[in-house]
Amino acid sequence: MSGYSKITPELGAEILRAAGPECEIADPELLEAAATDATGMVRSPELVLSLKSAVQVSALMRLANKFVFPVTPRGAGTGLAGGSLAEHGGVVLRLDEMNEIIEIDPVNLTARVQPGAVLADLKAAAAEHGLFYPPDPASLNECTVGGTAATDAGGPACVKYGTTRQYVLGLTCVLPSGEIVECGSRTRKCVVGYDLARLMVGSEGTLGVITELTLRLVPMPRAASTRVAVFDDIFKATAAVSRIMNAGVTPSAVEFIDAKCLELIRDLLPFEGVKKGSALLILEADGMPGSVAEEMDVMESAAREAGAAHMLAADDEAERAGVWDMRRRVSLRIHENAAVYVPEDVAVPLDRVAELVDRLPVFEGYHGLTVYAFGHAGDGNVHLNVTADDASKEEDVEACVTGLLEYVLELGGTISGEHGVGLAKKRFLPLELSEESVRLQREIKRVFDPNNILNPGKVF
Amino acid sequence: MSGYSKITPELGAEILRAAGPECEIADPELLEAAATDATGMVRSPELVLSLKSAVQVSALMRLANKFVFPVTPRGAGTGLAGGSLAEHGGVVLRLDEMNEIIEIDPVNLTARVQPGAVLADLKAAAAEHGLFYPPDPASLNECTVGGTAATDAGGPACVKYGTTRQYVLGLTCVLPSGEIVECGSRTRKCVVGYDLARLMVGSEGTLGVITELTLRLVPMPRAASTRVAVFDDIFKATAAVSRIMNAGVTPSAVEFIDAKCLELIRDLLPFEGVKKGSALLILEADGMPGSVAEEMDVMESAAREAGAAHMLAADDEAERAGVWDMRRRVSLRIHENAAVYVPEDVAVPLDRVAELVDRLPVFEGYHGLTVYAFGHAGDGNVHLNVTADDASKEEDVEACVTGLLEYVLELGGTISGEHGVGLAKKRFLPLELSEESVRLQREIKRVFDPNNILNPGKVF
């Protein structure tokens, strides 16, 4: 038993009196959408609200604390770990209507945004001022900025620019108690007290509801250049990654696509006659025109020395867009082609990527499954997609995932480089973190949320 | 009364049995050094130990918890906020003998180091592999890497590269309980659980004793170029800063030196005939040779458009070293020339730097003091050095500092961009942070350190 209060009609009415009756979502389609996310898991809330201000969120949290019902905040539901699902029922709190891009400040190189702003909209608003907001998860056209902060979202650009954590200067959040607290600062540097802003980032909506963010922007790179390199096998490709990362340049993307993924996107390939078994790297440099050319020369040489069989230059915007479209379709096509599909997002030290990929056929053979590998090779962040062609193989998939994650930890890696823990990886957390680390984290959770009402059932 | 146990001869003997008798520091000069730091404040510990392993630190912390005596960890004592002073007596724990640079890994672009390693030694070890560790506080030839992590140290390079926080991937720390915990990861990305590694960074040694760090390195810039620009007054100089930061390039340094500081280093100036009242900017670009030239062109144009009266190029290593030596001597000479000297390190949004500097004469006139301003203009991080020529003016200095910090907060700034809170800014903390924020932070402290034995009396 969860011990939470049910949202009775009376309690529901009280919540709507506090938050405003216009906040209730009643459309059956929207209610269905609020019960699931990109994992496909379903957890049905008892009430779905769409709030529009920190004050409303505060009113909701005060009631949640008083009556002890769960509140699960939610952006666009594009998460791949189930972090926005109402595991214990209660209220799902939609933040997508708090979507204002309040200010782009070109002198201070900052943006102030509400949490429900779509990431692509923020990126576009910054671009209008010649500025760049780097985080670029695959869901960037749908996901919300608040969601990317809650999960410390990444993407291909991280290899040069770092993850969302590095761009959050400050934020306002509503604590489970209903208190509204400012964390961090509007300045580019601040070392006053503990780093609560960074503690919020990546806490998956379990410590507070983010209601505003101040983000750091950087100048828009003036030029970019992309190469698609084909290698006869994945080992040559991963060897090229090490060589490139050790060549004294900072690429703005080093993505890889293994042979199985490549077969799924063969129709989109910019090459003819690519041999079966080949693997791709997508290499990118951005910045000032002079350095882009210099850096790309270095990266191309490294790739050729590592045995690149073909190399395609994509320097104009349309060609580059084509390459990235191809890259982004990989996971979609894996998903379409599989009856069971589990997207993992492990990360290992760069020099262990080859070992990890090398071991995949052993896992595939043992469990009778297909494991697709692609992702952010330059960060050692490998998307392992464990799939089965038959829905009856769920248990095999489960066992394979467990084995893979254990192997990743043996390699000195982490079970999640991007997606977070949520529900999906909760049971694996103790494989990576010590008892003492988990104890500290649970106690931090208790400091923020003594009644465990905010996004309960997640992470630990 | 503090409620802490005194280190009686019996307790001292028990500590030495646990930690090892060779760990005691008995040399009177070293004992004296362990009672002070770069602030000049003095707090005498009862026992000074130099430990060499996490296991020893753990043994010490277990005893501290059992007998309830304070332990204050300490790197090189170069801090400017009193964070390493034994406010409540007890044990000062020197970590400078745990100074091994365990590994520079050129494939993974990481360093593993012990906390007592000197920052300059880490930078040199990385450089041997063509790698760069960017944080560069002025004390880099003395300060320890552990100290820079505890304080989230910055420096001129932050404007491009960010602070220490952005380079700590993972760390091992000994909790006040004596438990040894790993935080973060050895991978470039990790989103498993709360971000304890980042919580440790900047916590000023109050949550745990860092005993090992895994740090991210970047490729060594292949070229760098420096300019010293002279402006007729500080307002033209700060206007140039806004123009440069908004010009679509990312400088690797944008430092300013006001007219009063300039008089102190006039003998080191690379120019003849600089008018009284002038202010300097030091501009730097680094990276690939092509982009350095392009970026410096943009920065030079912006500076000239903002009215730079002279501009000196320092492109070879010796010239650049001369410029940086001049810059680093500023605070030293301020210190030498003042009877009372309080170094503040506020940060304001970039577009408020001019207002802040503009107001300084009002504070000077009112309190009868001299306030020197210099620092990291591109980060809005201004070192305000409040000085008096007469030791009897301590109270005026105090009042002036309070007024300045209040004004900085009015400008949307922070009371500390680099030095931290420690003892020196503890009383100002409530000016910046809300009650609720401080309450959360105190409770986090309690989670880690229920008996308040680790570096007590600091921050809050």
Short mmCIF file of C-alpha atoms in Angstrom, two decimals, chain A residues 158-358:
data_model
loop_
_atom_site.label_atom_id
_atom_site.label_comp_id
_atom_site.label_asym_id
_atom_site.label_seq_id
_atom_site.Cartn_x
_atom_site.Cartn_y
_atom_site.Cartn_z
CA CYS A 158 27.69 17.53 -25.66
CA VAL A 159 31.04 16.22 -26.80
CA LYS A 160 32.07 19.84 -27.31
CA TYR A 161 29.55 21.84 -25.31
CA GLY A 162 28.65 19.69 -22.29
CA THR A 163 25.20 18.76 -21.00
CA THR A 164 22.29 20.90 -19.81
CA ARG A 165 23.86 21.14 -16.35
CA GLN A 166 26.55 23.40 -17.75
CA TYR A 167 23.98 25.88 -19.05
CA VAL A 168 21.70 26.31 -16.03
CA LEU A 169 22.86 29.39 -14.15
CA GLY A 170 19.84 29.64 -11.91
CA LEU A 171 16.30 28.48 -11.50
CA THR A 172 13.16 29.08 -9.52
CA CYS A 173 11.47 26.03 -8.14
CA VAL A 174 8.49 25.17 -6.02
CA LEU A 175 9.46 22.79 -3.25
CA PRO A 176 7.16 19.97 -2.21
CA SER A 177 6.27 22.15 0.79
CA GLY A 178 4.91 24.81 -1.58
CA GLU A 179 7.76 27.20 -0.80
CA ILE A 180 9.12 29.00 -3.84
CA VAL A 181 12.92 29.07 -3.85
CA GLU A 182 15.52 30.68 -6.09
CA CYS A 183 18.61 28.55 -6.70
CA GLY A 184 21.83 29.63 -8.36
CA SER A 185 22.19 33.10 -9.79
CA ARG A 186 21.76 35.28 -12.84
CA THR A 187 25.51 35.86 -12.97
CA ARG A 188 27.96 33.71 -14.86
CA LYS A 189 29.75 32.75 -11.66
CA CYS A 190 28.38 32.24 -8.17
CA VAL A 191 29.80 30.29 -5.23
CA VAL A 192 27.46 31.27 -2.42
CA GLY A 193 26.33 28.22 -0.46
CA TYR A 194 25.70 24.74 -1.76
CA ASP A 195 24.99 24.31 -5.43
CA LEU A 196 21.22 23.77 -5.20
CA ALA A 197 20.71 24.69 -8.86
CA ARG A 198 22.93 21.83 -9.98
CA LEU A 199 21.33 19.52 -7.43
CA MET A 200 17.96 20.23 -9.07
CA VAL A 201 19.38 19.55 -12.52
CA GLY A 202 19.18 15.81 -13.12
CA SER A 203 17.00 15.17 -10.07
CA GLU A 204 14.21 14.04 -12.39
CA GLY A 205 11.50 16.17 -10.84
CA THR A 206 11.81 14.56 -7.42
CA LEU A 207 13.11 17.55 -5.41
CA GLY A 208 11.13 20.49 -6.73
CA VAL A 209 9.04 21.74 -9.65
CA ILE A 210 11.12 24.05 -11.81
CA THR A 211 9.03 27.10 -12.74
CA GLU A 212 11.66 29.33 -14.36
CA LEU A 213 15.22 28.95 -15.63
CA THR A 214 18.09 31.33 -16.33
CA LEU A 215 20.31 29.71 -18.93
CA ARG A 216 23.72 30.54 -20.29
CA LEU A 217 24.02 31.06 -24.05
CA VAL A 218 27.11 31.09 -26.24
CA PRO A 219 27.82 32.83 -29.55
CA MET A 220 26.35 31.01 -32.53
CA PRO A 221 29.18 29.20 -34.33
CA ARG A 222 29.85 31.07 -37.56
CA ALA A 223 30.60 27.95 -39.56
CA ALA A 224 30.17 24.19 -39.36
CA SER A 225 31.38 21.29 -41.38
CA THR A 226 30.26 17.66 -41.35
CA ARG A 227 31.78 14.45 -42.64
CA VAL A 228 30.30 11.00 -42.92
CA ALA A 229 33.05 8.40 -42.79
CA VAL A 230 32.49 4.74 -43.67
CA PHE A 231 34.60 2.04 -42.08
CA ASP A 232 34.69 -1.63 -43.04
CA ASP A 233 33.85 -2.60 -39.49
CA ILE A 234 32.91 -1.08 -36.16
CA PHE A 235 36.35 -1.68 -34.67
CA LYS A 236 38.04 0.52 -37.22
CA ALA A 237 35.34 3.11 -36.52
CA THR A 238 35.85 3.07 -32.73
CA ALA A 239 39.64 3.15 -33.19
CA ALA A 240 39.10 6.27 -35.29
CA VAL A 241 37.10 7.82 -32.43
CA SER A 242 40.02 7.42 -30.02
CA ARG A 243 42.40 8.84 -32.60
CA ILE A 244 40.16 11.84 -33.27
CA MET A 245 39.56 12.61 -29.60
CA ASN A 246 43.30 12.39 -29.00
CA ALA A 247 44.26 14.57 -31.98
CA GLY A 248 44.18 17.88 -30.13
CA VAL A 249 40.91 19.17 -31.54
CA THR A 250 37.41 19.43 -30.09
CA PRO A 251 34.80 18.11 -32.50
CA SER A 252 31.25 19.36 -32.13
CA ALA A 253 29.97 15.84 -32.87
CA VAL A 254 31.44 12.35 -33.08
CA GLU A 255 28.53 9.99 -33.66
CA PHE A 256 28.67 6.35 -34.66
CA ILE A 257 26.20 4.01 -36.32
CA ASP A 258 26.89 0.28 -36.27
CA ALA A 259 26.35 -2.17 -39.12
CA LYS A 260 22.87 -3.28 -38.00
CA CYS A 261 21.63 0.30 -37.69
CA LEU A 262 23.20 1.07 -41.02
CA GLU A 263 21.08 -1.61 -42.73
CA LEU A 264 17.95 0.11 -41.39
CA ILE A 265 18.87 3.45 -42.94
CA ARG A 266 20.60 2.14 -46.07
CA ASP A 267 18.08 4.01 -48.28
CA LEU A 268 19.19 7.30 -46.69
CA LEU A 269 22.92 6.71 -47.07
CA PRO A 270 24.84 9.38 -48.97
CA PHE A 271 27.04 6.63 -50.47
CA GLU A 272 26.57 3.92 -53.07
CA GLY A 273 28.06 0.47 -52.62
CA VAL A 274 28.65 0.52 -48.86
CA LYS A 275 29.60 -3.04 -47.90
CA LYS A 276 27.50 -5.02 -45.48
CA GLY A 277 29.11 -4.97 -42.04
CA SER A 278 30.33 -1.40 -42.42
CA ALA A 279 29.97 1.22 -39.71
CA LEU A 280 29.62 4.97 -39.97
CA LEU A 281 31.01 7.90 -38.09
CA ILE A 282 29.50 11.36 -38.36
CA LEU A 283 32.11 14.00 -37.59
CA GLU A 284 31.43 17.66 -37.17
CA ALA A 285 33.43 20.79 -36.35
CA ASP A 286 31.94 24.19 -35.68
CA GLY A 287 33.17 27.62 -34.71
CA MET A 288 35.05 30.31 -36.61
CA PRO A 289 35.50 29.53 -40.31
CA GLY A 290 39.29 29.23 -40.03
CA SER A 291 39.26 26.79 -37.16
CA VAL A 292 36.47 24.68 -38.63
CA ALA A 293 38.59 23.99 -41.68
CA GLU A 294 41.69 23.32 -39.56
CA GLU A 295 39.86 21.05 -37.14
CA MET A 296 38.12 19.13 -39.88
CA ASP A 297 41.48 18.54 -41.60
CA VAL A 298 42.83 17.03 -38.40
CA MET A 299 39.72 14.88 -37.93
CA GLU A 300 39.71 13.70 -41.54
CA SER A 301 43.36 12.70 -41.36
CA ALA A 302 42.75 10.80 -38.14
CA ALA A 303 39.77 9.00 -39.71
CA ARG A 304 41.73 8.10 -42.85
CA GLU A 305 44.68 6.87 -40.80
CA ALA A 306 42.25 4.67 -38.89
CA GLY A 307 41.13 3.17 -42.21
CA ALA A 308 38.08 5.15 -43.38
CA ALA A 309 36.98 3.56 -46.65
CA HIS A 310 34.88 6.50 -47.89
CA MET A 311 34.39 10.00 -46.66
CA LEU A 312 31.61 12.36 -47.63
CA ALA A 313 31.81 16.10 -46.99
CA ALA A 314 28.56 17.82 -46.05
CA ASP A 315 29.36 21.48 -45.81
CA ASP A 316 26.21 23.26 -46.90
CA GLU A 317 23.16 23.48 -44.68
CA ALA A 318 21.00 21.14 -46.76
CA GLU A 319 23.63 18.39 -46.87
CA ARG A 320 24.24 18.70 -43.15
CA ALA A 321 20.52 18.57 -42.43
CA GLY A 322 20.31 15.39 -44.54
CA VAL A 323 23.08 13.72 -42.54
CA TRP A 324 21.49 14.62 -39.21
CA ASP A 325 18.08 13.53 -40.39
CA MET A 326 19.58 10.16 -41.27
CA ARG A 327 21.22 9.95 -37.87
CA ARG A 328 18.00 10.86 -36.04
CA ARG A 329 15.98 8.26 -37.91
CA VAL A 330 18.10 5.42 -36.59
CA SER A 331 16.21 4.97 -33.34
CA LEU A 332 12.85 5.47 -35.04
CA ARG A 333 13.55 2.67 -37.48
CA ILE A 334 14.84 0.36 -34.78
CA HIS A 335 11.63 0.99 -32.90
CA GLU A 336 9.47 0.35 -35.98
CA ASN A 337 11.23 -2.91 -36.73
CA ALA A 338 11.01 -4.48 -33.30
CA ALA A 339 8.22 -6.10 -31.32
CA VAL A 340 10.09 -5.45 -28.08
CA TYR A 341 12.38 -2.43 -27.86
CA VAL A 342 14.42 -1.24 -24.89
CA PRO A 343 16.60 1.83 -25.48
CA GLU A 344 19.60 1.92 -23.16
CA ASP A 345 21.98 4.87 -22.96
CA VAL A 346 25.06 3.64 -21.17
CA ALA A 347 28.36 5.51 -21.14
CA VAL A 348 31.83 4.03 -20.84
CA PRO A 349 35.30 5.55 -20.84
CA LEU A 350 36.23 6.30 -24.47
CA ASP A 351 38.84 3.58 -24.65
CA ARG A 352 36.28 0.93 -23.67
CA VAL A 353 33.72 1.63 -26.42
CA ALA A 354 35.34 -0.93 -28.74
CA GLU A 355 35.28 -3.62 -26.04
CA LEU A 356 31.63 -2.94 -25.34
CA VAL A 357 30.64 -3.14 -28.98
CA ASP A 358 32.84 -6.19 -29.47
#
